[in-house]
Each structure stands twice: as C-alpha cells, then as structure tokens.
Amino acid sequence: MTKTLTVSALALAVAAPAFAQSRDNVQVAGSSTVLPYASIVAEAFGENFDFPTPVVESGGSSAGLKRFCEGVGENSIDIANASRAIREGEIETCAANGVEEIIEVRIGYDGIVFASQIDGPEFTAFEPSDWYSALAAEIPQDGEMVANPNQTWADVNGDLPSVDIAAFIPGTKHGTREVFEENVLLQGCEDTGAMEAMMEMGMSEDDAEAACMAVRTDGASVDIDGDYTETLARIDSNPDGIGVFGLAFYENNTDTLKVATMGGVEPSTETIASGEYPVSRPLFFYIKKAHIGVIPGLKEYASFFVSDEIAGPGGPLANYGLVPDPELAATQSKIENEETMGAGS
C-alpha cells in the first residue's frame, strides 16, 4: 500500500504544472518580425522595473513556438513571439507536453513590403500576379503543368525591368512566409486564372492551392532563414535583387531601400491600419500561463508590452513602425485577467 501511494504521489507531482523557480529573468524567442519590438520593450522594462531585463531571441515564429511547446518549467521559454497565429497542430503539441493554458496577445499590425536597392532597377509597382508568375515552380500551359519559363521580370510583366528574377523571400520557418504565400502567391494565382485552369485540369482545390504556393527552386527565388538583415545583405550584393521585408524594417532602412506599391497601394501605417494595403498581418506573442507567478516579472512584462504608452499611438513601438491595435484595451484586460485561449468559448 505504501509503495502504491508513493508512486501515485510521484505521478501527481510530475503531472502538476507548478514548478520551483530557479531563474529570475523572462525568456522569449520566436519571430524575427516581432524581435525589434520585443527588444525595445525588454530594454525599457529592465530600466523601469525591479526585474532583470528579459532575454529575447529570434529564430522565426515556427521555431519559437516549437520551443514554447516543449513543456513547462525553468528550462522552457516563457513567451513565443509570432508573426502569425498559433496553429491547431502546435496547440495540440503544447497540450501533449503539458502546456495546456496559453494566453494569446495581439500586439498590433505590420505590413509585408517589397523593396530593392534605392538606386537599382525601377521596381516601383507590383501586383500579386507578378510575384506568382515570377516565383511559381510550375504554371498551367495548354492543359498541363510546365516548369516556370519566366527568367526576367519583363517576361512576367512588360512594364517591369528587364533584369533576371532574383527574389529573396522569408524561409518556411518564418510566419511572414505564410502570409506571403496566401496574400501574394495564392492571390496572384487566382488573379491570373491559373488556379481555375489547374482545377479544370482535374486538380482538387487543395492540390491547386498547394501548386499555386509552390516556389521554384532553380535559383530565381532564395529562401532567407535568417532575419531581415540577411535579406538586406543579399540585396546589397545583388543590385537587381528584390526582397520581402516587414514595413518597420524597411522604414528604418530608407537610406538604402526603395519600396514598391502592391495593388496600387503604397505601404504605410495609415494604409495598413485602414486595411487598404493588401499584404498586412497581425503580430502576436503567446504566454505560458503556468509560468505566471513563478518566473518573476512575466506578467508585468506582458502588461507593460501592451500598455498604452508602449504599444499605443505615439509610443516607441508605433514610432518604430508597428501599427497600433485599435482593440488594445481588450488585450490589456486579457492579460490582467490571465484569460487563456478557448476560455471564452
């Protein structure tokens, strides 16, 4: 009997979400798009609160969420930054590893822009169809799928420069890639009639969508697995290159980059806030609720991040390029009440 009780007690101890605190700093990882905002907040937090400055790392949304979902305890991160919403499969992985209560925090909005060397070719106006036609791995032609024959931007659209296609796009581990695929490649595929042609060839809608978002691998498009500084370096070394950036990064590098319109709309905080600019997305971070009250300063850091003076209009995040969330008060309340995902449904 004693042995059975001991084993049961041990099992309960292992299953319990609580853990002993043995580190005193908040640990954050994830999206390279959210990284500069989180770094600004972490530095200000360290200067204004009696807690150590949080440690903020990059790595991409998917990598950050993977680390976040590894489990509960001092050896796992407290917050994952993401430039996309957490996926259902990630929520399931989290739950399987004991991370069952997650607080989703939307910090604001950002746009995805298309920028090139300031004195390079005249890349000033794009449509989603241009990017689909330039980067698709295969396109429908005469009732069959063929390898993309387009070699220059002028092959795609006669109004674009006659230079080789050299696109530097976010790698698949970045949340920005998902938005780029859906809002640009898939949209362009639909706009050109390619998706309809694929389905007329017998493809299912899912297969056609996958084909629309499949990117060529012949060197015309290069996946960037690092952050935007790597994309910028590639463009610095290739005058004909064009890269996919977050609006905030572009706005902080206007001395070397010029931006193109998309769908006739110039990217700005105003056009993103209004929804006029077609390639924008919300930015998030995710809090491990089990770590609140255990890791010193975690809730305070999260509340500080979305406070009016930090994330609101005129604050340091807006000054860097974040488009403030008009529903910031609801987000503040969510953190204060420690409201987890699915709690209200």
C-alpha positions as a Markdown table, in Angstrom:
| # | Residue | x | y | z |
|---|---|---|---|---|
| 1 | Met | 0.0 | 0.0 | 0.0 |
| 2 | Thr | 2.8 | 2.4 | 0.9 |
| 3 | Lys | 4.6 | 1.7 | -2.3 |
| 4 | Thr | 1.4 | 2.3 | -4.3 |
| 5 | Leu | 0.8 | 5.7 | -2.6 |
| 6 | Thr | 4.4 | 6.7 | -3.1 |
| 7 | Val | 4.1 | 6.0 | -6.9 |
| 8 | Ser | 0.8 | 7.8 | -7.1 |
| 9 | Ala | 2.2 | 10.9 | -5.3 |
| 10 | Leu | 5.1 | 10.9 | -7.7 |
| 11 | Ala | 2.8 | 10.7 | -10.7 |
| 12 | Leu | 0.8 | 13.7 | -9.4 |
| 13 | Ala | 4.0 | 15.7 | -8.8 |
| 14 | Val | 5.2 | 15.1 | -12.3 |
| 15 | Ala | 1.8 | 16.0 | -13.8 |
| 16 | Ala | 1.4 | 19.2 | -11.8 |
| 17 | Pro | 2.1 | 22.4 | -13.8 |
| 18 | Ala | 3.7 | 24.2 | -10.9 |
| 19 | Phe | 7.5 | 24.2 | -10.7 |
| 20 | Ala | 10.1 | 25.7 | -8.5 |
| 21 | Gln | 11.5 | 29.0 | -9.8 |
| 22 | Ser | 15.3 | 28.9 | -10.2 |
| 23 | Arg | 15.8 | 31.6 | -12.8 |
| 24 | Asp | 14.9 | 35.2 | -12.4 |
| 25 | Asn | 14.6 | 36.5 | -15.9 |
| 26 | Val | 11.8 | 36.2 | -18.5 |
| 27 | Gln | 12.9 | 34.2 | -21.6 |
| 28 | Val | 11.4 | 35.0 | -25.0 |
| 29 | Ala | 12.0 | 33.5 | -28.5 |
| 30 | Gly | 10.4 | 33.5 | -32.0 |
| 31 | Ser | 9.5 | 35.8 | -34.8 |
| 32 | Ser | 12.2 | 38.0 | -36.4 |
| 33 | Thr | 9.5 | 40.5 | -37.3 |
| 34 | Val | 8.4 | 40.8 | -33.6 |
| 35 | Leu | 12.1 | 40.8 | -32.4 |
| 36 | Pro | 12.8 | 44.5 | -32.6 |
| 37 | Tyr | 9.6 | 45.4 | -30.8 |
| 38 | Ala | 10.2 | 42.9 | -28.1 |
| 39 | Ser | 13.8 | 44.1 | -27.7 |
| 40 | Ile | 12.6 | 47.7 | -27.3 |
| 41 | Val | 10.1 | 46.6 | -24.6 |
| 42 | Ala | 12.6 | 44.3 | -22.9 |
| 43 | Glu | 15.2 | 47.1 | -22.6 |
| 44 | Ala | 12.6 | 49.6 | -21.3 |
| 45 | Phe | 11.3 | 47.0 | -18.9 |
| 46 | Gly | 14.7 | 46.4 | -17.4 |
| 47 | Glu | 15.3 | 50.1 | -17.0 |
| 48 | Asn | 11.9 | 50.8 | -15.3 |
| 49 | Phe | 11.1 | 47.8 | -13.2 |
| 50 | Asp | 12.9 | 45.9 | -10.4 |
| 51 | Phe | 13.2 | 42.8 | -12.6 |
| 52 | Pro | 16.1 | 41.7 | -14.8 |
| 53 | Thr | 15.9 | 42.6 | -18.5 |
| 54 | Pro | 14.1 | 39.8 | -20.3 |
| 55 | Val | 16.2 | 37.7 | -22.7 |
| 56 | Val | 14.8 | 38.0 | -26.2 |
| 57 | Glu | 15.9 | 35.7 | -29.0 |
| 58 | Ser | 14.9 | 35.3 | -32.7 |
| 59 | Gly | 14.7 | 32.2 | -34.8 |
| 60 | Gly | 11.4 | 32.5 | -36.5 |
| 61 | Ser | 7.8 | 32.0 | -35.5 |
| 62 | Ser | 7.7 | 28.3 | -36.0 |
| 63 | Ala | 11.0 | 27.7 | -34.2 |
| 64 | Gly | 9.8 | 29.9 | -31.3 |
| 65 | Leu | 6.5 | 28.1 | -30.9 |
| 66 | Lys | 8.3 | 24.8 | -31.1 |
| 67 | Arg | 10.4 | 25.7 | -28.1 |
| 68 | Phe | 7.4 | 27.2 | -26.4 |
| 69 | Cys | 5.6 | 23.9 | -26.7 |
| 70 | Glu | 8.4 | 21.7 | -25.4 |
| 71 | Gly | 7.0 | 21.8 | -21.8 |
| 72 | Val | 6.5 | 23.7 | -18.6 |
| 73 | Gly | 9.4 | 24.6 | -16.3 |
| 74 | Glu | 12.5 | 26.7 | -16.0 |
| 75 | Asn | 14.2 | 25.1 | -19.0 |
| 76 | Ser | 11.5 | 26.1 | -21.4 |
| 77 | Ile | 10.8 | 29.7 | -22.6 |
| 78 | Asp | 8.0 | 31.8 | -21.2 |
| 79 | Ile | 6.9 | 33.6 | -24.3 |
| 80 | Ala | 6.9 | 32.9 | -28.0 |
| 81 | Asn | 6.8 | 35.8 | -30.4 |
| 82 | Ala | 4.9 | 35.1 | -33.7 |
| 83 | Ser | 4.1 | 36.9 | -36.9 |
| 84 | Arg | 1.2 | 34.6 | -37.4 |
| 85 | Ala | -1.5 | 32.9 | -35.2 |
| 86 | Ile | -0.5 | 29.7 | -33.5 |
| 87 | Arg | -1.7 | 26.6 | -35.5 |
| 88 | Glu | -4.0 | 24.0 | -34.2 |
| 89 | Gly | -1.3 | 21.3 | -34.5 |
| 90 | Glu | 1.0 | 23.5 | -32.4 |
| 91 | Ile | -1.7 | 23.8 | -29.7 |
| 92 | Glu | -2.0 | 20.0 | -29.7 |
| 93 | Thr | 1.8 | 19.6 | -29.4 |
| 94 | Cys | 1.8 | 22.1 | -26.5 |
| 95 | Ala | -1.0 | 20.2 | -24.7 |
| 96 | Ala | 0.7 | 16.9 | -25.2 |
| 97 | Asn | 3.8 | 18.3 | -23.4 |
| 98 | Gly | 1.8 | 19.8 | -20.5 |
| 99 | Val | 1.4 | 23.4 | -21.9 |
| 100 | Glu | -2.3 | 23.5 | -21.6 |
| 101 | Glu | -3.0 | 27.1 | -20.8 |
| 102 | Ile | -1.9 | 29.7 | -23.3 |
| 103 | Ile | -2.6 | 33.4 | -23.4 |
| 104 | Glu | -2.7 | 34.9 | -26.9 |
| 105 | Val | -1.6 | 38.5 | -27.1 |
| 106 | Arg | -2.1 | 40.5 | -30.3 |
| 107 | Ile | 0.3 | 43.5 | -30.1 |
| 108 | Gly | -0.6 | 45.3 | -33.4 |
| 109 | Tyr | -0.2 | 45.0 | -37.1 |
| 110 | Asp | 2.6 | 45.1 | -39.6 |
| 111 | Gly | 2.8 | 45.1 | -43.4 |
| 112 | Ile | 4.9 | 43.0 | -45.7 |
| 113 | Val | 6.7 | 45.1 | -48.3 |
| 114 | Phe | 8.7 | 44.6 | -51.5 |
| 115 | Ala | 11.9 | 46.6 | -51.5 |
| 116 | Ser | 15.0 | 46.9 | -53.6 |
| 117 | Gln | 18.2 | 48.9 | -53.8 |
| 118 | Ile | 17.4 | 52.6 | -53.8 |
| 119 | Asp | 19.4 | 53.2 | -57.0 |
| 120 | Gly | 18.7 | 49.8 | -58.6 |
| 121 | Pro | 16.1 | 48.8 | -61.3 |
| 122 | Glu | 12.8 | 50.6 | -61.2 |
| 123 | Phe | 10.8 | 48.2 | -59.1 |
| 124 | Thr | 8.1 | 50.6 | -58.1 |
| 125 | Ala | 4.8 | 48.9 | -58.7 |
| 126 | Phe | 3.7 | 45.2 | -58.3 |
| 127 | Glu | 0.6 | 43.1 | -58.4 |
| 128 | Pro | 0.2 | 39.7 | -56.7 |
| 129 | Ser | 0.0 | 38.2 | -60.2 |
| 130 | Asp | 3.6 | 39.5 | -60.9 |
| 131 | Trp | 5.0 | 37.6 | -58.0 |
| 132 | Tyr | 3.1 | 34.4 | -58.7 |
| 133 | Ser | 4.2 | 34.4 | -62.3 |
| 134 | Ala | 7.8 | 35.1 | -61.3 |
| 135 | Leu | 8.1 | 32.6 | -58.5 |
| 136 | Ala | 5.7 | 29.7 | -59.2 |
| 137 | Ala | 7.5 | 26.4 | -59.6 |
| 138 | Glu | 5.1 | 25.3 | -62.3 |
| 139 | Ile | 2.4 | 27.0 | -64.2 |
| 140 | Pro | -0.5 | 25.6 | -66.3 |
| 141 | Gln | 0.0 | 25.8 | -70.0 |
| 142 | Asp | -2.0 | 24.1 | -72.7 |
| 143 | Gly | -3.7 | 21.8 | -70.3 |
| 144 | Glu | -0.6 | 20.6 | -68.4 |
| 145 | Met | 1.7 | 21.9 | -65.7 |
| 146 | Val | 5.1 | 23.0 | -67.0 |
| 147 | Ala | 8.2 | 24.4 | -65.4 |
| 148 | Asn | 8.1 | 28.2 | -65.0 |
| 149 | Pro | 9.7 | 29.6 | -68.1 |
| 150 | Asn | 9.9 | 33.2 | -66.9 |
| 151 | Gln | 13.5 | 34.3 | -66.4 |
| 152 | Thr | 13.2 | 38.1 | -66.2 |
| 153 | Trp | 10.7 | 40.4 | -64.6 |
| 154 | Ala | 9.9 | 41.7 | -68.1 |
| 155 | Asp | 8.9 | 38.2 | -69.1 |
| 156 | Val | 6.3 | 38.4 | -66.3 |
| 157 | Asn | 5.1 | 41.9 | -67.0 |
| 158 | Gly | 6.3 | 44.1 | -69.8 |
| 159 | Asp | 6.1 | 47.1 | -67.5 |
| 160 | Leu | 8.7 | 45.7 | -65.1 |
| 161 | Pro | 12.5 | 46.0 | -65.6 |
| 162 | Ser | 14.2 | 43.5 | -68.0 |
| 163 | Val | 16.5 | 42.0 | -65.4 |
| 164 | Asp | 16.8 | 38.5 | -64.1 |
| 165 | Ile | 14.4 | 37.4 | -61.4 |
| 166 | Ala | 16.3 | 37.5 | -58.1 |
| 167 | Ala | 13.8 | 37.4 | -55.2 |
| 168 | Phe | 14.8 | 36.9 | -51.6 |
| 169 | Ile | 11.8 | 35.7 | -49.6 |
| 170 | Pro | 11.3 | 34.5 | -46.0 |
| 171 | Gly | 12.1 | 30.9 | -45.4 |
| 172 | Thr | 9.4 | 28.4 | -44.4 |
| 173 | Lys | 10.1 | 28.7 | -40.7 |
| 174 | His | 9.1 | 32.3 | -40.7 |
| 175 | Gly | 5.5 | 33.4 | -40.1 |
| 176 | Thr | 6.0 | 36.1 | -42.8 |
| 177 | Arg | 6.3 | 33.2 | -45.4 |
| 178 | Glu | 2.8 | 32.0 | -44.7 |
| 179 | Val | 1.3 | 35.5 | -45.2 |
| 180 | Phe | 3.4 | 35.9 | -48.4 |
| 181 | Glu | 2.2 | 32.6 | -49.8 |
| 182 | Glu | -1.5 | 33.3 | -49.0 |
| 183 | Asn | -1.8 | 37.0 | -49.7 |
| 184 | Val | 0.6 | 37.3 | -52.6 |
| 185 | Leu | 1.3 | 33.9 | -54.4 |
| 186 | Leu | -2.2 | 32.4 | -53.9 |
| 187 | Gln | -3.9 | 35.7 | -54.7 |
| 188 | Gly | -1.8 | 36.1 | -57.8 |
| 189 | Cys | -2.5 | 32.6 | -58.9 |
| 190 | Glu | -6.2 | 33.3 | -58.7 |
| 191 | Asp | -5.9 | 36.7 | -60.4 |
| 192 | Thr | -4.1 | 35.2 | -63.4 |
| 193 | Gly | -6.7 | 32.4 | -63.8 |
| 194 | Ala | -4.0 | 29.8 | -63.1 |
| 195 | Met | -5.9 | 28.3 | -60.2 |
| 196 | Glu | -9.1 | 27.9 | -62.2 |
| 197 | Ala | -7.0 | 26.3 | -65.1 |
| 198 | Met | -5.5 | 23.8 | -62.6 |
| 199 | Met | -8.9 | 22.8 | -61.4 |
| 200 | Glu | -10.1 | 22.4 | -64.9 |
| 201 | Met | -7.2 | 20.0 | -65.5 |
| 202 | Gly | -8.6 | 17.8 | -62.7 |
| 203 | Met | -6.8 | 19.1 | -59.7 |
| 204 | Ser | -8.6 | 19.3 | -56.4 |
| 205 | Glu | -8.9 | 22.7 | -54.8 |
| 206 | Asp | -6.4 | 21.8 | -52.1 |
| 207 | Asp | -3.9 | 20.5 | -54.7 |
| 208 | Ala | -4.4 | 23.6 | -56.8 |
| 209 | Glu | -3.7 | 25.9 | -53.8 |
| 210 | Ala | -0.6 | 23.9 | -53.0 |
| 211 | Ala | 0.6 | 24.3 | -56.6 |
| 212 | Cys | -0.1 | 28.0 | -56.5 |
| 213 | Met | 2.1 | 28.4 | -53.4 |
| 214 | Ala | 4.9 | 26.1 | -54.5 |
| 215 | Val | 8.0 | 28.2 | -55.2 |
| 216 | Arg | 10.6 | 27.5 | -57.9 |
| 217 | Thr | 14.0 | 26.0 | -56.8 |
| 218 | Asp | 16.1 | 27.0 | -59.8 |
| 219 | Gly | 17.8 | 29.9 | -58.0 |
| 220 | Ala | 15.5 | 32.7 | -59.1 |
| 221 | Ser | 14.0 | 32.7 | -55.6 |
| 222 | Val | 16.1 | 32.3 | -52.5 |
| 223 | Asp | 14.7 | 31.4 | -49.1 |
| 224 | Ile | 16.2 | 33.5 | -46.3 |
| 225 | Asp | 16.2 | 31.6 | -43.0 |
| 226 | Gly | 17.8 | 34.4 | -41.0 |
| 227 | Asp | 16.3 | 37.8 | -40.2 |
| 228 | Tyr | 15.8 | 40.8 | -42.4 |
| 229 | Thr | 19.4 | 41.9 | -42.0 |
| 230 | Glu | 20.3 | 38.8 | -44.1 |
| 231 | Thr | 17.8 | 39.8 | -46.8 |
| 232 | Leu | 19.3 | 43.3 | -46.8 |
| 233 | Ala | 22.8 | 41.9 | -47.2 |
| 234 | Arg | 21.7 | 39.8 | -50.2 |
| 235 | Ile | 20.2 | 42.9 | -51.9 |
| 236 | Asp | 23.4 | 44.9 | -51.1 |
| 237 | Ser | 25.4 | 42.3 | -53.0 |
| 238 | Asn | 22.9 | 42.0 | -55.9 |
| 239 | Pro | 21.8 | 45.3 | -57.4 |
| 240 | Asp | 18.9 | 43.5 | -59.3 |
| 241 | Gly | 17.6 | 41.7 | -56.2 |
| 242 | Ile | 14.3 | 42.4 | -54.5 |
| 243 | Gly | 13.4 | 41.3 | -51.0 |
| 244 | Val | 10.4 | 40.8 | -48.8 |
| 245 | Phe | 10.6 | 42.8 | -45.6 |
| 246 | Gly | 8.4 | 43.9 | -42.7 |
| 247 | Leu | 7.3 | 47.5 | -43.1 |
| 248 | Ala | 9.1 | 48.6 | -39.9 |
| 249 | Phe | 12.4 | 47.2 | -41.1 |
| 250 | Tyr | 12.0 | 49.0 | -44.4 |
| 251 | Glu | 11.1 | 52.3 | -42.7 |
| 252 | Asn | 14.3 | 52.0 | -40.7 |
| 253 | Asn | 16.4 | 51.5 | -43.9 |
| 254 | Thr | 15.0 | 54.0 | -46.3 |
| 255 | Asp | 18.5 | 55.3 | -46.9 |
| 256 | Thr | 19.4 | 52.2 | -48.9 |
| 257 | Leu | 16.0 | 50.7 | -49.9 |
| 258 | Lys | 13.0 | 51.8 | -52.0 |
| 259 | Val | 9.6 | 50.2 | -51.7 |
| 260 | Ala | 7.1 | 49.2 | -54.4 |
| 261 | Thr | 3.3 | 49.6 | -54.3 |
| 262 | Met | 1.2 | 46.4 | -54.2 |
| 263 | Gly | -2.1 | 46.5 | -56.0 |
| 264 | Gly | -1.6 | 50.3 | -56.5 |
| 265 | Val | -1.3 | 51.0 | -52.8 |
| 266 | Glu | 1.8 | 52.3 | -51.1 |
| 267 | Pro | 2.5 | 50.5 | -47.8 |
| 268 | Ser | 2.3 | 52.8 | -44.7 |
| 269 | Thr | 1.0 | 52.6 | -41.2 |
| 270 | Glu | -2.1 | 54.5 | -42.4 |
| 271 | Thr | -2.9 | 52.1 | -45.3 |
| 272 | Ile | -2.3 | 49.1 | -43.1 |
| 273 | Ala | -4.4 | 50.4 | -40.3 |
| 274 | Ser | -7.3 | 51.1 | -42.8 |
| 275 | Gly | -6.9 | 47.7 | -44.4 |
| 276 | Glu | -6.3 | 49.3 | -47.8 |
| 277 | Tyr | -2.8 | 47.8 | -48.3 |
| 278 | Pro | -3.4 | 44.2 | -49.2 |
| 279 | Val | -0.4 | 42.5 | -47.6 |
| 280 | Ser | -0.6 | 43.0 | -43.8 |
| 281 | Arg | -1.0 | 40.8 | -40.8 |
| 282 | Pro | -1.4 | 40.9 | -37.0 |
| 283 | Leu | 1.5 | 40.2 | -34.8 |
| 284 | Phe | 1.3 | 38.1 | -31.6 |
| 285 | Phe | 3.1 | 36.8 | -28.6 |
| 286 | Tyr | 2.0 | 33.7 | -26.5 |
| 287 | Ile | 2.4 | 33.4 | -22.8 |
| 288 | Lys | 2.7 | 30.2 | -20.9 |
| 289 | Lys | 0.2 | 30.8 | -18.0 |
| 290 | Ala | 1.8 | 28.1 | -15.8 |
| 291 | His | 4.9 | 30.4 | -15.6 |
| 292 | Ile | 3.0 | 33.4 | -14.3 |
| 293 | Gly | 3.6 | 33.8 | -10.6 |
| 294 | Val | 6.7 | 31.6 | -10.9 |
| 295 | Ile | 9.0 | 33.4 | -13.3 |
| 296 | Pro | 9.5 | 36.9 | -11.8 |
| 297 | Gly | 8.2 | 39.7 | -13.9 |
| 298 | Leu | 6.5 | 37.7 | -16.6 |
| 299 | Lys | 3.0 | 39.1 | -16.2 |
| 300 | Glu | 4.4 | 42.6 | -15.6 |
| 301 | Tyr | 6.5 | 42.4 | -18.8 |
| 302 | Ala | 3.4 | 41.3 | -20.8 |
| 303 | Ser | 1.3 | 44.1 | -19.4 |
| 304 | Phe | 4.0 | 46.6 | -20.0 |
| 305 | Phe | 4.3 | 45.5 | -23.6 |
| 306 | Val | 0.7 | 46.2 | -24.5 |
| 307 | Ser | 0.3 | 49.3 | -22.3 |
| 308 | Asp | -0.9 | 52.5 | -24.0 |
| 309 | Glu | 2.4 | 54.3 | -23.5 |
| 310 | Ile | 4.3 | 51.5 | -25.2 |
| 311 | Ala | 2.0 | 49.9 | -27.9 |
| 312 | Gly | -0.4 | 52.7 | -28.4 |
| 313 | Pro | -0.3 | 55.6 | -30.9 |
| 314 | Gly | 2.8 | 57.8 | -30.4 |
| 315 | Gly | 4.6 | 55.1 | -28.3 |
| 316 | Pro | 8.0 | 53.7 | -29.1 |
| 317 | Leu | 6.6 | 50.7 | -31.0 |
| 318 | Ala | 4.5 | 52.9 | -33.2 |
| 319 | Asn | 7.5 | 55.1 | -33.8 |
| 320 | Tyr | 9.5 | 52.1 | -34.9 |
| 321 | Gly | 6.7 | 51.0 | -37.4 |
| 322 | Leu | 4.1 | 49.0 | -35.5 |
| 323 | Val | 0.5 | 49.8 | -36.5 |
| 324 | Pro | -1.3 | 50.1 | -33.1 |
| 325 | Asp | -4.2 | 47.7 | -32.4 |
| 326 | Pro | -7.5 | 49.6 | -32.1 |
| 327 | Glu | -8.6 | 46.9 | -29.6 |
| 328 | Leu | -5.6 | 47.3 | -27.3 |
| 329 | Ala | -7.8 | 47.8 | -24.2 |
| 330 | Ala | -9.3 | 44.3 | -24.7 |
| 331 | Thr | -5.8 | 42.8 | -24.9 |
| 332 | Gln | -4.7 | 44.6 | -21.8 |
| 333 | Ser | -7.8 | 43.2 | -20.0 |
| 334 | Lys | -7.0 | 39.7 | -21.3 |
| 335 | Ile | -3.5 | 39.8 | -19.7 |
| 336 | Glu | -4.8 | 41.3 | -16.4 |
| 337 | Asn | -7.4 | 38.5 | -16.1 |
| 338 | Glu | -5.0 | 35.8 | -17.4 |
| 339 | Glu | -7.6 | 34.8 | -20.0 |
| 340 | Thr | -6.4 | 31.7 | -21.9 |
| 341 | Met | -7.2 | 30.6 | -25.4 |
| 342 | Gly | -10.6 | 29.0 | -25.7 |
| 343 | Ala | -11.6 | 30.2 | -22.2 |
| 344 | Gly | -14.5 | 32.2 | -23.5 |
| 345 | Ser | -15.9 | 29.6 | -25.9 |
